[in-house]
mmCIF file of C-alpha atoms in Angstrom:
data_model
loop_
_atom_site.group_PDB
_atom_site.id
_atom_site.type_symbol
_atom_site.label_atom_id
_atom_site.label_comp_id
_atom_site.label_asym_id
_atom_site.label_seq_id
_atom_site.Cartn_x
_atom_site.Cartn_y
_atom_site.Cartn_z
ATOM 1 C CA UNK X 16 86.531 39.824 162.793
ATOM 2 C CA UNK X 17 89.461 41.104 164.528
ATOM 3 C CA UNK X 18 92.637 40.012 163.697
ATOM 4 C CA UNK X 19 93.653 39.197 167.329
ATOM 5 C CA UNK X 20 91.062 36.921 167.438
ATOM 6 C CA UNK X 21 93.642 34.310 165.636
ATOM 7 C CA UNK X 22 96.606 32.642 168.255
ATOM 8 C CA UNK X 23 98.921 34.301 166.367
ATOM 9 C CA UNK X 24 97.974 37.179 164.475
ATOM 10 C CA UNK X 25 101.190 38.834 163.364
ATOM 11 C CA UNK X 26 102.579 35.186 161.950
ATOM 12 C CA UNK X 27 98.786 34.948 160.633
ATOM 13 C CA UNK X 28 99.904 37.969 158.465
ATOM 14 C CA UNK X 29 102.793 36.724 157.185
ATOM 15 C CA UNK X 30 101.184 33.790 156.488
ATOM 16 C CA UNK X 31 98.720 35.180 153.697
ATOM 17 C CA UNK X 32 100.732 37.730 152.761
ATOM 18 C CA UNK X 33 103.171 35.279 151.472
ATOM 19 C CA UNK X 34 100.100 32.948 150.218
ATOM 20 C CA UNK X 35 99.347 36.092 148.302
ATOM 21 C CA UNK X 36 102.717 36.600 146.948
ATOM 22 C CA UNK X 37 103.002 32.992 146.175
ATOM 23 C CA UNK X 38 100.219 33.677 143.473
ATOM 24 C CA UNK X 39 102.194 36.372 142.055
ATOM 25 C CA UNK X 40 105.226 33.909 141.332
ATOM 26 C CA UNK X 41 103.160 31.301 139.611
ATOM 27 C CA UNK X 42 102.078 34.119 136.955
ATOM 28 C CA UNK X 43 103.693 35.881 134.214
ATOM 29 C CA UNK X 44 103.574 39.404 133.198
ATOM 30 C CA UNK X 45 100.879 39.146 130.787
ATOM 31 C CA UNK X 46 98.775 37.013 133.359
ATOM 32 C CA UNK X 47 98.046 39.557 135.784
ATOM 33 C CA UNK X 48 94.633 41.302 137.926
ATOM 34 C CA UNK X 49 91.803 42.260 135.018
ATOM 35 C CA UNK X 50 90.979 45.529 134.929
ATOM 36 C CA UNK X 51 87.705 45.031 134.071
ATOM 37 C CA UNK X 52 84.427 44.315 136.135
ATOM 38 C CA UNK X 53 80.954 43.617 135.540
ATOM 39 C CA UNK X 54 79.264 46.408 134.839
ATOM 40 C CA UNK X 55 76.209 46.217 137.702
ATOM 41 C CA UNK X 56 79.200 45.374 140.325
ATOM 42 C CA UNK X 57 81.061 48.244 139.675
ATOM 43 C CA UNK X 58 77.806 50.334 139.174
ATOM 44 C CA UNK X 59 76.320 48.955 142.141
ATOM 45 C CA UNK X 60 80.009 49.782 144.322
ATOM 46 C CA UNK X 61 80.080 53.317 143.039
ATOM 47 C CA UNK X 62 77.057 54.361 143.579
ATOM 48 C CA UNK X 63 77.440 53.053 147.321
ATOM 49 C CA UNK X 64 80.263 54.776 147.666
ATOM 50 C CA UNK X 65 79.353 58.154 146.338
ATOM 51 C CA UNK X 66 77.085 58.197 149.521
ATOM 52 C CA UNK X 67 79.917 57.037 151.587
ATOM 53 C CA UNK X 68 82.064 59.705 149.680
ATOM 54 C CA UNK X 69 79.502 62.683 150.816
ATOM 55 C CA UNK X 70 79.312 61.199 154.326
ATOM 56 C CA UNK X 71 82.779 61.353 154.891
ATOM 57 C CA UNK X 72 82.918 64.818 153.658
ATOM 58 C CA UNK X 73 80.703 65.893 155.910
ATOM 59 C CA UNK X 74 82.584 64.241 158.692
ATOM 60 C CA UNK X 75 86.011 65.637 157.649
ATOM 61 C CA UNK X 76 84.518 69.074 157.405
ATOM 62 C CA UNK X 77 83.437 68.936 160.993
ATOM 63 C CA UNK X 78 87.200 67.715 162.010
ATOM 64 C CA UNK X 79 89.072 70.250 160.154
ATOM 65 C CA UNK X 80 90.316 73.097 162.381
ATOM 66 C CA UNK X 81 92.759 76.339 161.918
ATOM 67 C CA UNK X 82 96.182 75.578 160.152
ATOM 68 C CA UNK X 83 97.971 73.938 157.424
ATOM 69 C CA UNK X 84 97.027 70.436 156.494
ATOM 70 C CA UNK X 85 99.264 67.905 158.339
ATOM 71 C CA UNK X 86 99.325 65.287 155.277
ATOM 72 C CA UNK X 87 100.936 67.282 152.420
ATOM 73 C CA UNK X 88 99.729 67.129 149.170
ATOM 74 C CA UNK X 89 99.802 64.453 146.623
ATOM 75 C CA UNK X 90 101.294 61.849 149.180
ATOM 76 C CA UNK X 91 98.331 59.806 150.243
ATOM 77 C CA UNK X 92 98.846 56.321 149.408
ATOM 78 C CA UNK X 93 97.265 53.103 150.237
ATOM 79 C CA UNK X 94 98.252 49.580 150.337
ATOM 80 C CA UNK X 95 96.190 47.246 148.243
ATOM 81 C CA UNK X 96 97.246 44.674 150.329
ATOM 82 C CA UNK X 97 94.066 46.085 152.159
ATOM 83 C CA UNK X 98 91.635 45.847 149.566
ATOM 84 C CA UNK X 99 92.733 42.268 148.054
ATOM 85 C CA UNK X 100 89.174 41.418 148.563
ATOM 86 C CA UNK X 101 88.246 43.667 146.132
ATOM 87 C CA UNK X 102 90.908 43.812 143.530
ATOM 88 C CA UNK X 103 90.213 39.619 143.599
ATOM 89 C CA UNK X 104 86.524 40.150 142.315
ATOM 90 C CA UNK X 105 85.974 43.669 140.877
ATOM 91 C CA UNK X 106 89.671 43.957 139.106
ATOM 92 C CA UNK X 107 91.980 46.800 139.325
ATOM 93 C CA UNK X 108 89.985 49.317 136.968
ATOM 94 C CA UNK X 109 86.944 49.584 139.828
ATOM 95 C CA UNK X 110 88.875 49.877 142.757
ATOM 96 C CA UNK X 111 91.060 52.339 141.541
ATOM 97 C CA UNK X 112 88.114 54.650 140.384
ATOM 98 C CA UNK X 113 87.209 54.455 143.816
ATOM 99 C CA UNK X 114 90.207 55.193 144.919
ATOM 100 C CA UNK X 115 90.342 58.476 142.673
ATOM 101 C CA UNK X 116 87.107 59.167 144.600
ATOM 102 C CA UNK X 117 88.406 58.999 148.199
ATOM 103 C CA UNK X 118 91.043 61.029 147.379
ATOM 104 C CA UNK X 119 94.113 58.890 147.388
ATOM 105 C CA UNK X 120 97.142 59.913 144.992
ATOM 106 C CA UNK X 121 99.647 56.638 144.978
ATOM 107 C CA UNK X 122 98.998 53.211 145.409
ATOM 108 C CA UNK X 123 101.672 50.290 147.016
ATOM 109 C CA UNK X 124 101.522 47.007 145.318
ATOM 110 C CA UNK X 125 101.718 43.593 147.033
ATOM 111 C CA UNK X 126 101.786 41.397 144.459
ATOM 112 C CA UNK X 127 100.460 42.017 141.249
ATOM 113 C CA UNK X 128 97.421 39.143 140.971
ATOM 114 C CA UNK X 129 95.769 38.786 143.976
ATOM 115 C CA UNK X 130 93.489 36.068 142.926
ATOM 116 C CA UNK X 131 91.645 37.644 139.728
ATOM 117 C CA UNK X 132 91.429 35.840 136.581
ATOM 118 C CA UNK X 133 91.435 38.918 133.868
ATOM 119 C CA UNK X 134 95.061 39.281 132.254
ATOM 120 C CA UNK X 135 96.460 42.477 132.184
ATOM 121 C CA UNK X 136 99.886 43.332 131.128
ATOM 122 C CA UNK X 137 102.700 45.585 133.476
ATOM 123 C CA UNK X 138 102.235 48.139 131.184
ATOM 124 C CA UNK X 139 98.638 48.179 131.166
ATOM 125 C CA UNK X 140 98.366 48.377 134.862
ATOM 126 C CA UNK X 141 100.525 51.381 135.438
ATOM 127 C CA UNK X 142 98.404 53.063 132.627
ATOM 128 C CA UNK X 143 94.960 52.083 134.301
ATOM 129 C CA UNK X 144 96.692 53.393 137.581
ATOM 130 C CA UNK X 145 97.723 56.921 136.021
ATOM 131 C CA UNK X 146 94.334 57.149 134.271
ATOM 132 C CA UNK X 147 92.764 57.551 138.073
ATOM 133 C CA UNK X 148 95.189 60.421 139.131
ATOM 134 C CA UNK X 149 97.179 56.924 141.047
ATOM 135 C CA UNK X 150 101.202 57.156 140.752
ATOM 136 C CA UNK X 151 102.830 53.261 141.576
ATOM 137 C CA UNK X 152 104.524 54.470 144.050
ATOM 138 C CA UNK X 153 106.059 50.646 145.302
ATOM 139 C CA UNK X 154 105.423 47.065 145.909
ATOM 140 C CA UNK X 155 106.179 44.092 148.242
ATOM 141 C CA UNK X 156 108.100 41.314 147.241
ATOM 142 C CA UNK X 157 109.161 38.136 148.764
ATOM 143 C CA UNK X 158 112.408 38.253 150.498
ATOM 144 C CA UNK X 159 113.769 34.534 150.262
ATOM 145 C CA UNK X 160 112.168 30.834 149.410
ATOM 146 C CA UNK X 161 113.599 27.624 149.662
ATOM 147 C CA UNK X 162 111.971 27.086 145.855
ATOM 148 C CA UNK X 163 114.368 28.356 143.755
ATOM 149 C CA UNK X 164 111.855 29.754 140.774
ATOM 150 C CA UNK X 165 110.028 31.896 143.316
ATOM 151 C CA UNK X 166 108.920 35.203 143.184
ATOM 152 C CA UNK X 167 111.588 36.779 145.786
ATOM 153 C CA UNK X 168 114.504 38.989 145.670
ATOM 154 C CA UNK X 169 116.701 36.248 146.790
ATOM 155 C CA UNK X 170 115.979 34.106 143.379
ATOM 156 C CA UNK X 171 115.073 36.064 140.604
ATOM 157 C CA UNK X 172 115.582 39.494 141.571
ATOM 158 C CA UNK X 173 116.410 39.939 138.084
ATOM 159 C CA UNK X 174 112.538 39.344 136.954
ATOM 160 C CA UNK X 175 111.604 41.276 140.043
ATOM 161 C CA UNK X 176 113.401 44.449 139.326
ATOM 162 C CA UNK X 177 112.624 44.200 135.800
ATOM 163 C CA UNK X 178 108.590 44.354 136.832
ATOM 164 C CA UNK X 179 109.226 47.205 139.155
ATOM 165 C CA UNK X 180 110.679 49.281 136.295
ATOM 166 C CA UNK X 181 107.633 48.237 134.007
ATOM 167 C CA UNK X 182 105.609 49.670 136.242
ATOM 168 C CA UNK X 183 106.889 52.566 136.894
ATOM 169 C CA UNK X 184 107.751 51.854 140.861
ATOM 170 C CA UNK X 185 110.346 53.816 142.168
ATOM 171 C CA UNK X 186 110.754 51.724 145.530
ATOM 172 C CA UNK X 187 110.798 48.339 145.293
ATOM 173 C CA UNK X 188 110.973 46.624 148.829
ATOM 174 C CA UNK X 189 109.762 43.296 150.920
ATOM 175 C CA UNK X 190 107.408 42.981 153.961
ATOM 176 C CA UNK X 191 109.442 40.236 155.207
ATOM 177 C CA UNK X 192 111.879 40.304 158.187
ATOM 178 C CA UNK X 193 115.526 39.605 158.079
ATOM 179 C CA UNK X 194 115.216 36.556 159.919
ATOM 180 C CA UNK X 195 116.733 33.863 156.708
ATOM 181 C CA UNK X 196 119.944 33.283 158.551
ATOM 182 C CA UNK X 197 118.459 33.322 162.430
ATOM 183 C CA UNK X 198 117.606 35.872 165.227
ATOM 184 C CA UNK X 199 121.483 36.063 166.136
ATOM 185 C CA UNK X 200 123.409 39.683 165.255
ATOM 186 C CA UNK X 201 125.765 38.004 162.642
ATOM 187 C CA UNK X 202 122.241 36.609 161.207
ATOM 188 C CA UNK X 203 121.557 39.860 160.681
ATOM 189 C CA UNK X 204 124.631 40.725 159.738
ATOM 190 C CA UNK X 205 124.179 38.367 156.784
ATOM 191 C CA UNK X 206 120.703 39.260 156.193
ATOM 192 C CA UNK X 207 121.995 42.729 156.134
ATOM 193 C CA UNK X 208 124.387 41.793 153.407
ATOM 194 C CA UNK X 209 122.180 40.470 151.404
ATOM 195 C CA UNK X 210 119.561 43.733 151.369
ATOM 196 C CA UNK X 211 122.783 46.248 150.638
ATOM 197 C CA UNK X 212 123.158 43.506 147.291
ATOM 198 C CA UNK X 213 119.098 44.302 146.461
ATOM 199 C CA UNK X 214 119.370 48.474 147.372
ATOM 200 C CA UNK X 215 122.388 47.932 144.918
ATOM 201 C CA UNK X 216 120.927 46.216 142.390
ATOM 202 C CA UNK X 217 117.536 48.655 142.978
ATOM 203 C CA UNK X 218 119.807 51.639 142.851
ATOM 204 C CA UNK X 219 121.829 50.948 139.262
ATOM 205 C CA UNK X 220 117.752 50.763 137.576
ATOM 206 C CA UNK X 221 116.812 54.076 139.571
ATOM 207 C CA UNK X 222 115.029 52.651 142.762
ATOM 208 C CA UNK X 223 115.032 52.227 146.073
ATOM 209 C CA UNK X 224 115.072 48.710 147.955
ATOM 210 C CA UNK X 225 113.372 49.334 151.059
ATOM 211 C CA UNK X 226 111.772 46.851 154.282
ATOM 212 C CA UNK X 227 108.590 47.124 155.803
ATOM 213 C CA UNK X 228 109.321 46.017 159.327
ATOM 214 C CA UNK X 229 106.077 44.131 161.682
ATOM 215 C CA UNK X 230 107.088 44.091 165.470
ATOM 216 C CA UNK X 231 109.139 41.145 166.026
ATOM 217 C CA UNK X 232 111.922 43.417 163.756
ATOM 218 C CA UNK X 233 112.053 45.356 167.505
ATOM 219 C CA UNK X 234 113.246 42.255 169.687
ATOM 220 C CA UNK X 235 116.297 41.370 170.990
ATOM 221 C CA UNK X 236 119.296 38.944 169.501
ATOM 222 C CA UNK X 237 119.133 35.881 170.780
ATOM 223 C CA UNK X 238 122.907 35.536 171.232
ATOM 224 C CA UNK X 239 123.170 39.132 173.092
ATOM 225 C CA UNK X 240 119.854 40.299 174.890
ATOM 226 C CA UNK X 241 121.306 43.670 174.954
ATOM 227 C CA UNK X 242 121.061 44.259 171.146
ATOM 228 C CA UNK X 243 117.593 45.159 169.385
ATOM 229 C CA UNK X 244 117.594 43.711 166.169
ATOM 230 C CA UNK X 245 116.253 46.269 164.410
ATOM 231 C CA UNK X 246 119.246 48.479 165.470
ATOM 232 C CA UNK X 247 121.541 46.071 163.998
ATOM 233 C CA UNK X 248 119.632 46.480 160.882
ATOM 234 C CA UNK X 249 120.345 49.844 160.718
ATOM 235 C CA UNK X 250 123.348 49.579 161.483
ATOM 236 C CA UNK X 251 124.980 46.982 158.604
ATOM 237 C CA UNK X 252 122.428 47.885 155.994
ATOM 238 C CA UNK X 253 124.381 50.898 153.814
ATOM 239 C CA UNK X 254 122.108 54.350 154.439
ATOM 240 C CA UNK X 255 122.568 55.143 150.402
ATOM 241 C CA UNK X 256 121.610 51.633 149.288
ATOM 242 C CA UNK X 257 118.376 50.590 151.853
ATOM 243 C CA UNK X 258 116.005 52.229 153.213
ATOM 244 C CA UNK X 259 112.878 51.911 155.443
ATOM 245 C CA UNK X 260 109.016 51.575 155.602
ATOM 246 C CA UNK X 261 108.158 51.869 159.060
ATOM 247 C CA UNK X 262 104.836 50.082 159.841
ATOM 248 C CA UNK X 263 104.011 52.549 162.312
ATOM 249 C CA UNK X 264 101.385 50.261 164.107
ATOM 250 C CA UNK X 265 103.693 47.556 164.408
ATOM 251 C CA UNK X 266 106.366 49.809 165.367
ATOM 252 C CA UNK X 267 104.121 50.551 168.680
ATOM 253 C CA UNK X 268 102.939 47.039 169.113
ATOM 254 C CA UNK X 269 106.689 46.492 169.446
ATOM 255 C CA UNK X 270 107.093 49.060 171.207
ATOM 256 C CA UNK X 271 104.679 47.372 173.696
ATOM 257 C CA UNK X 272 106.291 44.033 173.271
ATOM 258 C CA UNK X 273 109.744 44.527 173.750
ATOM 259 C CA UNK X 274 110.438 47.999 175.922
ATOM 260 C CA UNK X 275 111.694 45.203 177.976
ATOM 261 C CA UNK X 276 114.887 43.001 177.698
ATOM 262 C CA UNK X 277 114.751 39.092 178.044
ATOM 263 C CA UNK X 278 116.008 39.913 181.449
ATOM 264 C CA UNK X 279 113.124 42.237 182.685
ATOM 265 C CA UNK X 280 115.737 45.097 182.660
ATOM 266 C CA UNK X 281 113.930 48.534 180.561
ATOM 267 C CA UNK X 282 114.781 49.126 177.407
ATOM 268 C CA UNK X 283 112.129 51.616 176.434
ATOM 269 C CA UNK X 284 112.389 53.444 172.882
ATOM 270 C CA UNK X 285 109.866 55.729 170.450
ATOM 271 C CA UNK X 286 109.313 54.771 167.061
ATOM 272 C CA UNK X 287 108.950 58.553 165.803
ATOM 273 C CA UNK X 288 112.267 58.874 167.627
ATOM 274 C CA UNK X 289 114.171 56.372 165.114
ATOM 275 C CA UNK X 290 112.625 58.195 162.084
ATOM 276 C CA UNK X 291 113.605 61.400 163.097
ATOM 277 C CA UNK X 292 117.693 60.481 163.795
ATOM 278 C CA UNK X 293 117.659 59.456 160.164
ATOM 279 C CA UNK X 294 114.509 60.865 158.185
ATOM 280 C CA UNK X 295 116.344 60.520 154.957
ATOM 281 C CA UNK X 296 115.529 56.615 155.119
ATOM 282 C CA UNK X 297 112.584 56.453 155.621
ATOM 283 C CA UNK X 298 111.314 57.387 152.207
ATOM 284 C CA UNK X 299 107.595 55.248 152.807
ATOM 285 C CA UNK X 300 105.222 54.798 155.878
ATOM 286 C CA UNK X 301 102.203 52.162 156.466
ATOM 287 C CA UNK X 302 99.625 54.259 158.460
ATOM 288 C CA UNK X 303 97.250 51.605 160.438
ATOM 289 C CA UNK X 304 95.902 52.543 163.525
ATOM 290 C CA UNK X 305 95.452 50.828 166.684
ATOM 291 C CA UNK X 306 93.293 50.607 169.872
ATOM 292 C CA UNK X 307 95.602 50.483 172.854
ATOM 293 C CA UNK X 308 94.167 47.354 174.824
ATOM 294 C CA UNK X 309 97.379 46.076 177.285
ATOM 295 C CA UNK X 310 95.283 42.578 178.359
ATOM 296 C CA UNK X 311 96.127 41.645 174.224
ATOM 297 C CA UNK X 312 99.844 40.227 174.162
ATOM 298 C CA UNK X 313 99.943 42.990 170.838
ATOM 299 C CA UNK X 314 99.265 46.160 173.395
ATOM 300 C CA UNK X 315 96.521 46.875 170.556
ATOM 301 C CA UNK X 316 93.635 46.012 168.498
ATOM 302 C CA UNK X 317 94.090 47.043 165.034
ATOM 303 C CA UNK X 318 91.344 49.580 164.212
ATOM 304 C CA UNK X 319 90.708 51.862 161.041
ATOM 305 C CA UNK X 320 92.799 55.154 161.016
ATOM 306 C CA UNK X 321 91.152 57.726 163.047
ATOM 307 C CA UNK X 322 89.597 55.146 165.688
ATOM 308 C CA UNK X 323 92.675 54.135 167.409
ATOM 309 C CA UNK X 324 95.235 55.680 169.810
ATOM 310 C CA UNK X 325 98.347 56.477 167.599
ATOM 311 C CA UNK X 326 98.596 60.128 167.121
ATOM 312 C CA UNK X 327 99.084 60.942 163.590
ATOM 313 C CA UNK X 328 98.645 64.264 163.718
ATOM 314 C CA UNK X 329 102.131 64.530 166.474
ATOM 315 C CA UNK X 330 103.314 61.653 163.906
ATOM 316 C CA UNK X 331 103.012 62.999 160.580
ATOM 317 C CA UNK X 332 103.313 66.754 161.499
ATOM 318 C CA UNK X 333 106.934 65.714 163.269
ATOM 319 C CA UNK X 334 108.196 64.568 160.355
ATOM 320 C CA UNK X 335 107.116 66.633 157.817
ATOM 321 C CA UNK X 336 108.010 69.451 159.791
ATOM 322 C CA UNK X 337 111.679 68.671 159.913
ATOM 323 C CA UNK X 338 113.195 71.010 156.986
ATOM 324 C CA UNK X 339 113.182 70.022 153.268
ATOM 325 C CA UNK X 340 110.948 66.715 153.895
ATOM 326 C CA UNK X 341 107.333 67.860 153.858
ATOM 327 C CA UNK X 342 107.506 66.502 150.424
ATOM 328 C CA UNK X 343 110.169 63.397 150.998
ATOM 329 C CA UNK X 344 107.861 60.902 152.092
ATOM 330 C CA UNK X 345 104.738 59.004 151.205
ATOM 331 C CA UNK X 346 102.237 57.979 153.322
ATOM 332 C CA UNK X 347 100.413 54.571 152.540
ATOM 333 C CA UNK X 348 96.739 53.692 154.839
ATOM 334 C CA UNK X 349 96.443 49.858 155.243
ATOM 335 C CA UNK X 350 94.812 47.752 157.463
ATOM 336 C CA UNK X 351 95.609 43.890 157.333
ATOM 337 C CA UNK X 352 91.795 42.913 158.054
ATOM 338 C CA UNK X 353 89.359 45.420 157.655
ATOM 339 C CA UNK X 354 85.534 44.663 157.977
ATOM 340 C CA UNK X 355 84.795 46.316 154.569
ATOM 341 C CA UNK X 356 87.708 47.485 152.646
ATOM 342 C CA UNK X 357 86.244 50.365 150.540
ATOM 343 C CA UNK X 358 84.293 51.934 153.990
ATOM 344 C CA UNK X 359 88.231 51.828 155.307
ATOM 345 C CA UNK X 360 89.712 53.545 152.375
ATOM 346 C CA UNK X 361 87.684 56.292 152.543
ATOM 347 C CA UNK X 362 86.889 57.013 155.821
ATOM 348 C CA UNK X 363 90.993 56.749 156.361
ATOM 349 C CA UNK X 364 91.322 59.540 153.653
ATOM 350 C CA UNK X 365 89.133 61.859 155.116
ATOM 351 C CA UNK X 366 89.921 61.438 158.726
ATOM 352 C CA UNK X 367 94.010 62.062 157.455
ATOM 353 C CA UNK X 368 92.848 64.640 155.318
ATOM 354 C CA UNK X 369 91.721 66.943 158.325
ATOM 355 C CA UNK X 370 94.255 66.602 160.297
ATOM 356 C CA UNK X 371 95.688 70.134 160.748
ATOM 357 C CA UNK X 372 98.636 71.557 162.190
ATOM 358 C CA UNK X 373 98.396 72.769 165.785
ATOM 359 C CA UNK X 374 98.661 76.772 165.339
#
């Protein structure tokens, strides 16, 4: 079912992602995803997606053209935000042996339970990732919470740093917007203050705070139409102490939304074009693709990589092309909804995997 198929889908989103993080709070170290599955499940999944695996070979094979690869090596990531289905009934050990399969070298946490019952400890779970070729490479964490125990840099980002160094992460950063103190530019000003104390904090353990940003990030204050929020962000947030994970398809969709000022006066901007004045933040990218469809209020339809309209192969190439960062960045597939989570993963790896550079 498509996302856009809900009223609201981006505050949908945020909705279970923080239902999802919610579960993480309630548990303790020790009480995390199980690692193990049944064995005619996991049997019965692999063998699937050996098939798949061969398919998609095949299909990347036929894609691949002259020149270097566009996604450099040992930077393919994915969000297991995407395959919470999964994780919930098959545990971590399964899903990242299929993982291992499809090619994929780092892995972005959202929470570490995601509704299975098998404990595992911290330590465990960065060992089961390593064990499949999968380097931690981050996670999402709740921003604020007017419950003062929960999971969420604002009240215990002791705990939540502590976790992040368990497991080896060395970004630690929130999918929520800066939107605690309001949509005005001191709001953000505040909120701003608050993420240089977290890249501060992340910095003195050997981390990086970072924010993923959805589209709304892109609209205007609400006490001066002229300022984009996200500019203000970038602004008043310290360039040694926070850094970035552009979503890049809800960087478009607000690029779609809000090219426009309250007033109807243009405003028009690029997302590549913000990554490119200041690569050196933007350490971690969500790739999700969209199909461009302007009669949705979202400009898109979200889509598995390779069947939408964003150009990765301008995107990816453009940044990794700029000197000294072909390496600097990792690049994590998601997609909030897909219709079968495993079919996504790999048939995103392969499709990113032939990109090539244009000779």
């Amino acid at each position: 079912m498509s996302r856009f198929s809900q009223p609201d889908p981006e505050l949908a989103h945020r909705l279970s992602r923080r239902g999802m993080l919610g579960v993480a709070a309630g548990a303790t170290a020790a009480a995390l995803l199980g690692a193990a599955a049944p064995a005619t499940a996991a049997a019965g999944n692999a063998t699937a997606a050996n098939g798949n695996a061969a398919a998609a070979t095949g299909t990347a094979s036929g894609a691949k053209g002259r020149g270097r690869p566009v996604l450099p090596p040992g930077r393919l990531g994915i969000q297991l935000y995407t395959l919470r289905d999964k994780v919930s009934t098959l545990g971590f050990g399964p899903v990242f042996a299929e993982l291992e399969k499809y090619g994929y070298d780092e892995v972005e946490f959202a929470g570490y339970t995601q509704g299975s019952a098998g404990p595992i400890t911290l330590a465990q779970l960065r060992r089961l990732a390593r064990s499949h070729g999968l380097n931690p490479i981050g996670s999402h964490v709740g921003y604020y919470s007017s419950d003062p125990n929960a999971y969420t840099f604002a009240q215990n980002l002791t705990k939540v740093l502590d976790d992040a160094q368990a497991l080896g992460l060395k970004h630690i950063g929130t999918a929520a917007g800066p939107f605690r103190y309001g949509s005005t530019v001191d709001a953000w000003k505040r909120a701003a203050e608050d993420f240089n104390t977290y890249g501060a904090a992340a910095r003195a353990r050997g981390m990086k705070f970072y924010q993923h940003n959805h589209s709304e990030e892109f609209s205007f204050a609400t006490d001066n139409p002229k300022v984009r929020l996200y500019d203000v962000l970038l602004k008043e947030t310290d360039p040694d102490l926070v850094f970035l994970e552009m979503d890049i398809y809800w960087a478009y969709v607000g690029q779609f939304r809000f090219s426009k000022r309250p007033d109807g006066t243009p405003a028009p901007f690029e997302p590549l074009d913000y990554v490119l004045r200041q690569p050196d933040r933007y350490p971690l990218f969500h790739v999700k693709d969209g199909e461009s469809d302007p009669s949705n209020p979202y400009g898109y339809r979200m889509v598995d990589v390779g069947d939408g309209d964003i150009d990765y192969q301008r995107f990816i190439s453009a940044v990794t092309r700029l000197r000294g960062h072909r390496l600097a960045h990792h690049w994590q597939a998601e997609h909030d909804n897909p219709a079968e989570s495993f079919t996504f993963a790999r048939r995103s790896s392969a499709h990113l995997h032939s990109l090539r550079e244009k000779c």
